[in-house]
XYZ file of C-alpha atoms in Angstrom:
568
model
C -1.653 30.315 20.957
C -4.773 30.333 23.161
C -6.009 27.221 24.953
C -9.630 26.519 25.857
C -11.303 23.395 27.190
C -13.798 21.762 24.862
C -14.018 18.021 25.434
C -11.848 15.149 26.485
C -9.988 13.875 23.413
C -9.940 10.296 22.304
C -6.791 8.336 23.169
C -4.264 7.936 20.358
C -4.603 4.760 18.323
C -1.721 2.286 18.278
C -2.008 0.771 15.226
C -3.690 -2.360 9.177
C -4.353 -12.794 -13.237
C -6.649 -14.663 -14.957
C -9.408 -14.114 -12.524
C -10.202 -15.810 -9.327
C -10.371 -19.365 -7.865
C -8.869 -22.176 -9.939
C -6.516 -24.059 -7.624
C -8.801 -24.251 -4.586
C -8.460 -20.564 -3.729
C -11.278 -18.910 -1.806
C -11.951 -15.443 -0.455
C -11.795 -14.842 3.255
C -15.284 -13.548 3.967
C -16.015 -11.213 6.833
C -12.394 -10.766 7.919
C -11.786 -8.565 10.918
C -9.780 -5.430 11.168
C -7.053 -5.385 13.791
C -5.908 -2.151 15.323
C -3.404 -1.817 18.073
C -6.095 -0.857 20.542
C -8.035 -3.938 19.476
C -10.880 -2.099 17.819
C -12.582 -4.615 15.539
C -15.060 -4.358 12.710
C -16.341 -6.790 10.124
C -17.129 -6.254 6.479
C -18.919 -8.293 3.901
C -16.996 -10.046 1.166
C -18.417 -7.794 -1.520
C -19.319 -4.145 -1.856
C -18.003 -2.978 1.531
C -14.735 -1.232 2.359
C -11.923 -3.698 3.116
C -10.436 -3.871 6.611
C -6.744 -3.211 7.233
C -5.873 -6.899 7.172
C -7.898 -7.708 4.062
C -5.103 -8.068 1.533
C -2.830 -10.050 3.881
C -5.760 -12.341 4.697
C -6.619 -12.842 1.039
C -3.014 -13.679 0.305
C -2.603 -15.749 3.455
C -5.438 -18.002 2.328
C -2.969 -19.264 -0.259
C -0.717 -20.544 2.500
C -2.868 -21.623 5.415
C -6.246 -23.164 5.936
C -7.251 -23.302 2.298
C -4.392 -24.970 0.457
C -0.987 -26.420 1.253
C 2.340 -25.348 -0.161
C 2.733 -26.710 -3.656
C -0.953 -27.438 -4.123
C -1.679 -24.655 -6.540
C -1.893 -24.069 -9.355
C -1.997 -27.133 -11.563
C -0.390 -26.876 -14.968
C -2.620 -25.111 -17.455
C -3.041 -25.529 -21.171
C -1.634 -22.771 -23.335
C -3.811 -19.874 -24.425
C -4.424 -19.534 -28.135
C -1.915 -17.355 -30.006
C -3.057 -14.288 -31.923
C -1.049 -11.066 -31.900
C -3.759 -8.872 -33.486
C -7.233 -9.467 -32.131
C -10.080 -7.570 -33.779
C -12.873 -10.146 -33.473
C -14.178 -12.337 -30.663
C -11.889 -15.098 -29.371
C -13.361 -18.212 -27.791
C -10.741 -20.154 -25.833
C -10.721 -21.577 -22.315
C -7.287 -20.131 -21.487
C -7.620 -16.792 -23.275
C -5.401 -15.284 -25.952
C -1.666 -14.443 -26.048
C 0.746 -12.794 -28.421
C 3.237 -15.608 -27.693
C 3.511 -18.723 -25.519
C 7.191 -19.443 -26.186
C 8.548 -17.064 -23.574
C 9.952 -14.709 -26.195
C 9.138 -11.031 -25.879
C 6.022 -10.315 -27.901
C 3.238 -7.816 -28.384
C -0.505 -8.305 -28.598
C -2.987 -5.730 -29.855
C -6.647 -6.118 -28.966
C -9.631 -4.141 -30.229
C -10.025 -0.891 -32.073
C -10.433 2.717 -31.066
C -14.089 3.272 -30.193
C -14.740 -0.471 -30.276
C -16.498 -0.486 -26.897
C -16.954 -3.975 -25.423
C -15.824 -5.744 -28.619
C -14.015 -8.007 -29.170
C -14.964 -10.470 -26.458
C -12.331 -12.810 -25.048
C -14.392 -15.667 -23.639
C -15.178 -19.356 -23.428
C -18.707 -20.659 -23.042
C -20.439 -18.172 -20.732
C -17.266 -16.870 -19.051
C -14.648 -14.327 -20.005
C -10.959 -15.249 -20.283
C -7.658 -13.315 -20.116
C -5.328 -11.422 -22.467
C -1.539 -11.938 -22.404
C 1.208 -10.257 -24.366
C 3.656 -13.027 -23.441
C 2.552 -16.173 -21.595
C 4.946 -18.839 -20.415
C 4.708 -21.796 -18.046
C 7.433 -24.196 -16.935
C 6.836 -27.587 -15.342
C 10.378 -28.898 -14.767
C 11.974 -28.843 -11.316
C 13.898 -25.603 -10.700
C 13.147 -24.229 -14.142
C 14.030 -20.803 -15.501
C 11.958 -18.213 -17.353
C 13.432 -14.919 -18.510
C 11.358 -12.394 -20.430
C 13.031 -9.045 -20.961
C 13.020 -6.275 -23.507
C 10.921 -3.400 -24.746
C 9.120 -5.692 -27.213
C 6.899 -7.162 -24.494
C 3.593 -5.326 -24.501
C -0.168 -5.552 -24.525
C -2.119 -2.777 -26.225
C -5.844 -2.904 -25.578
C -8.042 -0.398 -27.386
C -11.388 -2.009 -26.623
C -12.922 -5.316 -25.637
C -14.193 -7.454 -22.760
C -11.883 -9.736 -20.776
C -11.353 -11.145 -17.286
C -7.692 -10.135 -16.881
C -4.851 -8.571 -18.835
C -1.055 -8.920 -18.631
C 1.923 -7.813 -20.668
C 3.919 -10.822 -19.364
C 2.586 -13.719 -17.295
C 5.202 -16.305 -16.252
C 4.676 -19.306 -13.984
C 6.887 -22.140 -12.736
C 5.027 -25.004 -11.087
C 8.042 -26.751 -9.455
C 10.382 -24.062 -8.168
C 12.957 -22.059 -10.067
C 13.841 -18.544 -11.210
C 11.687 -16.027 -13.086
C 12.914 -12.655 -14.325
C 10.594 -10.184 -16.060
C 11.793 -6.764 -17.176
C 10.051 -3.979 -19.100
C 6.667 -5.603 -19.573
C 4.219 -2.846 -20.491
C 0.461 -2.776 -20.963
C -1.688 0.109 -22.163
C -5.465 0.051 -21.931
C -7.108 2.843 -23.916
C -10.551 1.423 -23.130
C -12.053 -1.894 -22.147
C -14.427 -3.723 -19.834
C -13.274 -6.036 -17.051
C -15.593 -9.032 -16.612
C -15.299 -11.127 -13.474
C -14.557 -14.849 -13.827
C -14.068 -16.533 -10.466
C -13.468 -19.974 -11.970
C -10.083 -19.086 -13.449
C -6.699 -18.547 -11.845
C -5.826 -17.322 -8.365
C -7.512 -14.313 -6.834
C -4.271 -12.335 -7.003
C -4.317 -12.833 -10.785
C -7.720 -11.226 -11.046
C -6.918 -7.875 -12.589
C -4.349 -6.084 -14.734
C -0.535 -6.305 -14.446
C 2.476 -5.343 -16.497
C 4.577 -8.266 -15.281
C 3.396 -11.214 -13.179
C 5.867 -13.856 -11.946
C 4.804 -16.862 -9.858
C 7.021 -19.689 -8.578
C 5.196 -22.589 -6.911
C 6.495 -25.462 -4.807
C 6.965 -29.152 -5.574
C 9.044 -32.029 -4.143
C 12.696 -31.505 -4.965
C 12.433 -27.771 -5.632
C 15.419 -25.838 -4.283
C 14.970 -22.421 -5.894
C 12.347 -19.745 -5.337
C 13.176 -16.484 -7.069
C 10.688 -14.128 -8.725
C 11.730 -10.715 -10.004
C 9.664 -8.128 -11.893
C 11.259 -4.783 -12.727
C 10.614 -1.697 -14.862
C 7.178 -2.913 -15.920
C 4.292 -0.531 -16.443
C 0.534 -0.362 -16.654
C -1.238 2.646 -18.178
C -5.039 2.803 -17.991
C -6.563 5.714 -19.878
C -10.192 4.690 -19.579
C -12.337 1.634 -18.972
C -14.811 -0.148 -16.741
C -13.114 -2.083 -13.931
C -16.001 -2.058 -11.476
C -16.218 -5.881 -11.567
C -19.532 -5.850 -9.720
C -17.596 -4.400 -6.764
C -15.488 -7.519 -6.311
C -11.836 -7.556 -5.347
C -9.383 -7.044 -8.168
C -5.629 -6.386 -8.233
C -3.983 -3.884 -10.572
C -0.200 -3.466 -10.449
C 2.741 -2.377 -12.531
C 4.503 -5.576 -11.478
C 3.962 -8.484 -9.095
C 6.426 -11.124 -7.886
C 5.066 -14.083 -5.914
C 6.608 -17.315 -4.571
C 5.414 -20.182 -2.372
C 8.202 -22.761 -2.299
C 8.656 -24.864 0.841
C 11.819 -25.259 2.937
C 14.080 -22.868 0.998
C 14.919 -19.183 0.840
C 12.175 -17.377 -1.106
C 13.278 -14.194 -2.865
C 10.694 -11.840 -4.350
C 11.466 -8.494 -5.918
C 9.037 -6.049 -7.530
C 10.954 -2.821 -8.040
C 10.980 0.190 -10.372
C 7.523 -0.650 -11.688
C 4.786 1.856 -12.451
C 1.005 1.996 -12.518
C -0.692 5.061 -13.992
C -4.451 5.486 -13.997
C -5.656 8.564 -15.865
C -9.396 7.824 -15.751
C -11.861 4.958 -15.570
C -14.336 3.345 -13.197
C -13.094 0.925 -10.537
C -14.407 -1.488 -7.938
C -14.488 -0.089 -4.428
C -12.504 -3.195 -3.437
C -9.806 -2.686 -6.052
C -6.212 -2.851 -4.753
C -3.808 -0.731 -6.803
C -0.011 -1.027 -6.542
C 3.029 0.302 -8.307
C 4.765 -2.943 -7.351
C 3.903 -5.856 -5.062
C 6.199 -8.648 -3.835
C 4.691 -11.403 -1.717
C 5.587 -14.880 -0.520
C 4.311 -17.714 1.639
C 6.812 -20.266 2.779
C 8.063 -22.174 5.761
C 11.561 -21.177 4.669
C 13.223 -17.783 4.953
C 12.230 -14.682 3.005
C 13.822 -11.738 1.229
C 11.122 -9.428 -0.123
C 11.653 -6.120 -1.910
C 9.142 -3.642 -3.309
C 11.138 -0.465 -3.844
C 11.259 2.530 -6.197
C 7.810 1.832 -7.599
C 5.344 4.521 -8.687
C 1.561 4.733 -8.560
C -0.287 7.666 -10.131
C -4.030 7.531 -9.599
C -6.693 9.873 -10.992
C -10.307 8.734 -10.919
C -13.747 9.663 -9.661
C -14.056 6.144 -8.189
C -13.352 5.216 -4.587
C -11.059 2.175 -4.440
C -9.835 -0.046 -1.614
C -6.034 0.217 -1.333
C -3.490 2.511 -2.943
C 0.187 1.628 -2.451
C 3.324 2.675 -4.250
C 5.167 -0.463 -3.125
C 4.026 -3.369 -0.972
C 5.872 -6.464 0.251
C 4.288 -9.135 2.430
C 5.511 -12.463 3.829
C 3.730 -15.004 5.976
C 3.999 -18.544 7.263
C 7.760 -18.423 7.635
C 9.857 -20.546 9.963
C 13.095 -18.758 9.146
C 14.211 -15.159 9.035
C 12.654 -12.273 7.110
C 14.185 -9.304 5.362
C 11.578 -6.983 3.872
C 12.060 -3.633 2.150
C 9.538 -1.145 0.778
C 11.743 1.890 0.196
C 11.734 4.844 -2.175
C 8.224 4.325 -3.517
C 5.988 7.136 -4.785
C 2.218 7.553 -4.717
C 0.392 10.506 -6.257
C -3.393 10.502 -6.041
C -6.307 12.684 -6.988
C -9.213 10.516 -5.985
C -10.481 8.529 -3.026
C -9.660 5.220 -1.341
C -10.251 3.319 1.822
C -6.555 3.736 2.656
C -3.187 4.577 1.119
C 0.485 3.725 1.612
C 3.637 4.985 -0.025
C 5.666 1.954 1.015
C 4.348 -0.966 3.072
C 6.483 -3.852 4.405
C 4.753 -6.498 6.511
C 5.999 -9.865 7.752
C 4.693 -12.623 10.000
C 6.828 -15.450 11.357
C 4.243 -17.875 12.631
C 6.275 -20.979 13.547
C 7.259 -22.016 17.083
C 10.779 -22.709 15.783
C 13.398 -20.146 16.910
C 14.903 -18.048 14.117
C 17.533 -15.331 13.814
C 17.673 -11.626 13.055
C 14.897 -10.169 10.906
C 14.083 -6.696 9.632
C 11.424 -4.681 7.808
C 11.943 -1.186 6.422
C 9.657 1.391 4.830
C 11.977 4.320 4.244
C 12.132 7.343 1.934
C 8.668 6.918 0.459
C 6.730 9.915 -0.861
C 2.949 10.319 -0.980
C 1.134 13.297 -2.516
C -2.630 13.664 -2.125
C -3.750 16.420 -4.436
C -6.427 19.073 -4.062
C -9.792 17.828 -5.276
C -9.328 14.379 -3.717
C -12.184 12.596 -1.980
C -12.480 10.649 1.264
C -9.970 8.258 2.828
C -11.673 6.229 5.525
C -8.979 4.211 7.280
C -5.497 4.747 8.664
C -3.093 5.815 5.936
C 0.606 6.591 5.813
C 3.610 7.393 3.684
C 5.757 4.613 5.158
C 4.629 1.580 7.177
C 6.652 -1.403 8.406
C 5.281 -4.170 10.617
C 7.207 -7.307 11.536
C 5.909 -9.860 14.007
C 7.628 -13.094 14.951
C 7.300 -14.652 18.386
C 10.437 -16.779 17.973
C 12.649 -14.304 16.136
C 15.878 -13.552 18.002
C 15.979 -9.908 16.909
C 13.347 -7.811 15.169
C 14.233 -4.413 13.710
C 11.705 -2.205 11.953
C 12.058 1.242 10.433
C 9.848 3.916 8.926
C 12.326 6.711 8.282
C 12.594 9.664 5.934
C 9.075 9.405 4.535
C 7.184 12.425 3.188
C 3.423 12.926 3.084
C 2.081 15.955 1.185
C -1.633 16.688 1.453
C -3.396 19.496 -0.397
C -6.975 18.214 -0.218
C -9.319 15.383 0.709
C -11.163 14.203 3.800
C -9.353 11.894 6.219
C -11.553 9.969 8.615
C -8.774 7.718 9.915
C -5.421 8.535 11.439
C -2.601 9.549 9.112
C 1.126 9.016 9.600
C 4.321 10.198 8.006
C 6.053 7.042 9.202
C 4.628 4.203 11.281
C 6.511 1.122 12.449
C 5.627 -1.867 14.630
C 8.040 -4.521 15.940
C 7.064 -7.625 17.886
C 8.838 -10.699 19.241
C 7.884 -12.321 22.500
C 11.123 -14.322 22.870
C 13.720 -11.914 21.484
C 14.497 -8.200 21.333
C 12.644 -5.621 19.253
C 13.659 -2.197 17.971
C 11.189 0.115 16.204
C 12.358 3.444 14.763
C 10.419 6.257 13.097
C 12.590 9.267 12.393
C 13.035 12.107 9.886
C 9.476 11.814 8.600
C 7.634 14.890 7.361
C 3.974 15.805 6.862
C 3.181 18.860 4.748
C -0.468 19.811 5.216
C -1.875 22.674 3.132
C -5.491 21.589 2.690
C -8.026 18.920 3.521
C -10.318 18.002 6.406
C -9.095 15.802 9.262
C -11.195 13.830 11.713
C -8.638 11.838 13.691
C -5.005 11.637 14.836
C -2.090 12.942 12.807
C 1.362 11.522 13.573
C 4.622 12.628 12.013
C 6.394 9.564 13.443
C 5.015 6.556 15.314
C 7.036 3.656 16.747
C 5.632 0.708 18.678
C 7.464 -2.109 20.436
C 4.368 -4.254 20.657
C 5.601 -6.552 23.433
C 7.035 -3.698 25.503
C 10.389 -5.473 25.820
C 12.598 -3.460 23.489
C 13.228 0.043 22.171
C 10.918 2.456 20.374
C 12.233 5.699 18.883
C 10.309 8.588 17.318
C 12.660 11.478 16.685
C 13.277 14.408 14.336
C 9.842 14.177 12.721
C 8.021 17.285 11.482
C 4.503 18.476 10.725
C 4.275 21.604 8.570
C 0.919 23.396 8.371
C 0.246 25.991 5.683
C -2.786 27.203 3.753
C -6.246 26.627 5.241
C -6.749 22.986 6.232
C -9.602 22.060 8.572
C -7.840 20.559 11.576
C -10.470 21.400 14.168
C -11.091 17.729 15.017
C -7.459 16.653 14.713
C -4.991 15.671 17.401
C -1.405 16.352 16.340
C 1.553 14.231 17.466
C 5.102 15.010 16.440
C 6.519 11.761 17.775
C 4.887 8.844 19.552
C 6.875 5.906 20.898
C 5.816 2.981 23.078
C 8.286 0.396 24.365
C 10.269 -0.643 27.379
C 12.824 1.989 26.368
C 11.552 4.993 24.445
C 13.061 8.045 22.778
C 10.815 10.903 21.699
C 13.014 13.851 20.753
C 13.626 16.534 18.160
C 10.070 16.519 16.792
C 8.764 19.805 15.397
C 5.530 21.580 14.511
C 5.886 24.305 11.908
C 3.011 26.786 11.442
C 4.038 28.358 8.181
C 2.687 31.769 7.157
C -0.936 30.996 7.953
C -3.426 31.950 10.639
C -6.811 30.912 11.979
C -5.731 27.269 12.401
C -7.625 25.350 15.086
C -6.703 21.886 16.397
C -8.062 19.750 19.196
C -4.731 18.959 20.852
C -0.981 18.807 20.295
C 1.618 16.561 21.941
C 4.948 14.930 21.274
C 6.595 18.097 19.956
C 9.858 19.358 21.352
C 9.721 22.566 19.355
C 7.119 24.722 17.625
C 8.051 27.333 15.049
C 5.613 30.092 14.097
C 6.440 31.739 10.777
C 4.241 34.805 10.793
C 2.168 35.541 7.680
C 2.154 38.890 5.962
C -0.169 41.447 7.483
C -0.445 39.798 10.904
C -2.335 42.002 13.393
C -2.980 41.874 17.122
C -6.476 40.527 16.455
C -5.225 37.484 14.525
C -4.447 34.069 15.980
C -2.196 31.628 14.185
C -3.027 28.490 16.190
C -5.855 27.689 18.608
C -5.837 24.511 20.709
C -9.318 23.656 21.964
C -8.557 20.913 24.524
C -5.982 20.928 27.286
C -6.523 17.311 28.321
C -4.210 15.722 25.741
C -2.075 18.776 25.069
C 1.445 18.696 26.464
C 3.834 21.605 25.910
C 5.863 21.089 29.071
C 9.113 20.374 27.223
C 8.413 22.370 24.078
C 10.495 25.306 22.838
C 8.391 27.907 21.006
C 9.937 30.306 18.492
C 8.337 33.087 16.437
C 9.828 34.155 13.095
C 8.716 37.637 12.055
C 7.668 38.333 8.491
C 9.079 41.853 8.617
C 5.983 43.962 7.932
C 4.530 43.817 11.451
C 3.347 47.164 12.842
C 2.045 45.867 16.180
C 4.249 45.667 19.249
C 2.303 42.668 20.613
C 1.035 39.759 18.508
C -0.880 36.644 19.461
C 0.424 33.382 18.111
């Protein structure tokens, strides 16, 4: 394993449905990206890649600075009911298979029908719903379950599409299960005068519980719902759109808000998409000055497209504006992609407690997520990871974050930003923080890498607690281009830190070149067949950031070696 000096490496980075604006919602234009080394960049509101904080900022506009809790949305009129749509529909609220809350199916268009029929009103397009239901009583209940809830779209033009769309305007409980939508073809037409921005897109199940005086319940649950897109135009003039198997969203003041989007699935087989499209298997989000329990677990996202999109995430849960405690989970999600995006996540759990009021123990976990980036994929520009948890609360007594047991498999693509098996950030200025990234694994067999690669990364942001990065592994096989990459087995920053048991595995390959390696306590070389004395398995081109002082190195012979001396 020869070492030669080339250049001083960069320091590691520490750290990212109708259709748009009814209810006083606005986009956050030119938001800034935050990285842990405070690198900042701005983007335009349209046509440019989104920064790391884009989606949280879009969603946070619902809770702060733009509207107040309970201010949106106003009660809407019902859409017109038509379960088999083959001709144009003109209605201000769109078309639904049912508005009673009963499971129902809507079929729109015909095979080969192109942009017809049009779902519109005046000069603007309106949405499609399989089942649509709205409740306006205090602490109401909506339950829509069963395999009979579906939207089947063969052709047409519309501004959003849902299998089930349920909304309570004054608190309550919503449960949606097995809401499925299939789009064989269709054209998405932007309409910014209708709905909230997070409703601008396509979803299997969408549940929203809003606040009102007297509301005591805030529960939204969407499970086992699916979206399948076989073809279609979702470019939306390169505006932001959301596509998800299921989404659960609450914003009820002064009470515990519970959101759960689990076991949902989004599959995209083909089609054209906006470069600001955010795609999720399941998303659970809430804004409240109460406490939060958010879960986005066991969701799946399968993405195949020639388009470059904004975000890809198997499961994503986000909470902001809270006074109380937070418990967030994004565990067991799966993402498989053959395409390109600004960034990707397997599971992503993020929470922000922004009140000066002291609160108790809070936690965020992104564990056991799996991401597979297939050969033939394109470019990923920003930091991306299999599991990411980030919980920040200045007045939280205890903050615990985990990104454990995540797996990232990469066979192709170009990665301009850092990639992580598991990344976790914990922050509380008044309490104690513990951040743990362990048992994560990166399997790299192809692709081109331009930045840092971390198996496990743990940051105690206020440097007052404990950060642990242990038993993480990077496995390198095949012929990836790692010549510009800096490899880290484990990285931990905190008042107390534990970096141990991290491994680099060079598996039956040779001719691998990297810029630097650090944070590994062991390196295993599994020799390839036919290894000769003239071959080199691993070359490290910079000594400045390379640290092997506490690293055990082991060679595993293949068994057909004829040389008495070999160079690793």
